[in-house]
XYZ file of C-alpha atoms in Angstrom:
83
model
C 22.772 17.934 2.325
C 23.033 16.311 -1.082
C 23.948 13.021 0.609
C 20.766 13.152 2.711
C 18.584 13.843 -0.322
C 20.027 10.856 -2.196
C 19.487 8.594 0.809
C 15.867 9.731 1.181
C 15.242 9.083 -2.517
C 16.716 5.590 -2.334
C 14.657 4.741 0.754
C 11.512 6.054 -0.938
C 12.184 4.032 -4.076
C 12.698 0.848 -2.052
C 9.348 1.341 -0.326
C 7.669 2.031 -3.646
C 9.226 -1.127 -5.087
C 8.037 -3.228 -2.125
C 4.488 -1.943 -2.440
C 4.439 -2.360 -6.216
C 5.685 -5.940 -5.859
C 2.930 -6.747 -3.368
C 0.302 -5.216 -5.672
C 1.704 -7.049 -8.711
C 1.840 -10.418 -6.906
C -1.594 -10.178 -5.293
C -4.090 -7.559 -6.467
C -3.230 -7.786 -10.157
C -3.482 -11.584 -9.952
C -6.861 -11.317 -8.182
C -5.516 -12.852 -4.952
C -7.412 -10.358 -2.832
C -7.349 -12.157 0.522
C -3.574 -12.470 0.275
C -3.423 -8.814 -0.755
C -5.297 -7.750 2.379
C -2.845 -9.606 4.605
C 0.312 -8.440 2.808
C -0.752 -4.809 2.470
C -1.739 -4.660 6.149
C 1.699 -6.044 7.059
C 3.334 -3.500 4.748
C 1.422 -0.650 6.413
C 2.666 -1.728 9.852
C 6.247 -1.049 8.815
C 5.998 1.804 6.284
C 5.480 5.350 7.601
C 5.742 7.120 4.207
C 2.483 9.043 3.856
C 2.297 8.965 0.042
C 2.884 5.224 -0.041
C 0.388 4.686 2.782
C -2.260 6.399 0.663
C -1.510 4.106 -2.266
C -1.533 1.087 0.056
C -4.868 2.162 1.602
C -6.366 2.441 -1.892
C -5.352 -1.089 -2.902
C -6.346 -2.415 0.511
C -9.794 -0.876 0.013
C -10.102 -2.377 -3.461
C -9.064 -5.785 -2.134
C -11.611 -5.656 0.700
C -14.289 -4.685 -1.835
C -13.382 -7.605 -4.091
C -13.740 -10.125 -1.237
C -17.162 -8.729 -0.370
C -16.268 -6.624 2.665
C -17.769 -3.320 1.535
C -17.728 -1.580 4.928
C -14.023 -2.261 5.428
C -13.389 -1.214 1.826
C -15.078 2.140 2.392
C -13.123 2.660 5.610
C -9.892 2.608 3.605
C -11.108 4.204 0.376
C -12.515 7.237 2.201
C -9.374 7.953 4.235
C -7.751 11.324 3.682
C -4.409 9.695 2.775
C -6.034 7.609 0.026
C -6.980 10.755 -1.859
C -3.492 12.275 -1.695
């Protein structure tokens, strides 16, 4: 059981690192169109619910910053975003 817990933690941390890198390289540098693309790609391959909520939040912010308010609201109002 301890082995499984360690593996789950490592996998979680890797996902967190991937998402943080995407946010750092795009959103924080105000490259919002690139952020939309990269976060959407990330969401296609990451099932972790906590990380999906974080990704939805930054996806919503990025859509807002490129002037797509309706798409931004779609992601910002999702249940997972508030988790």
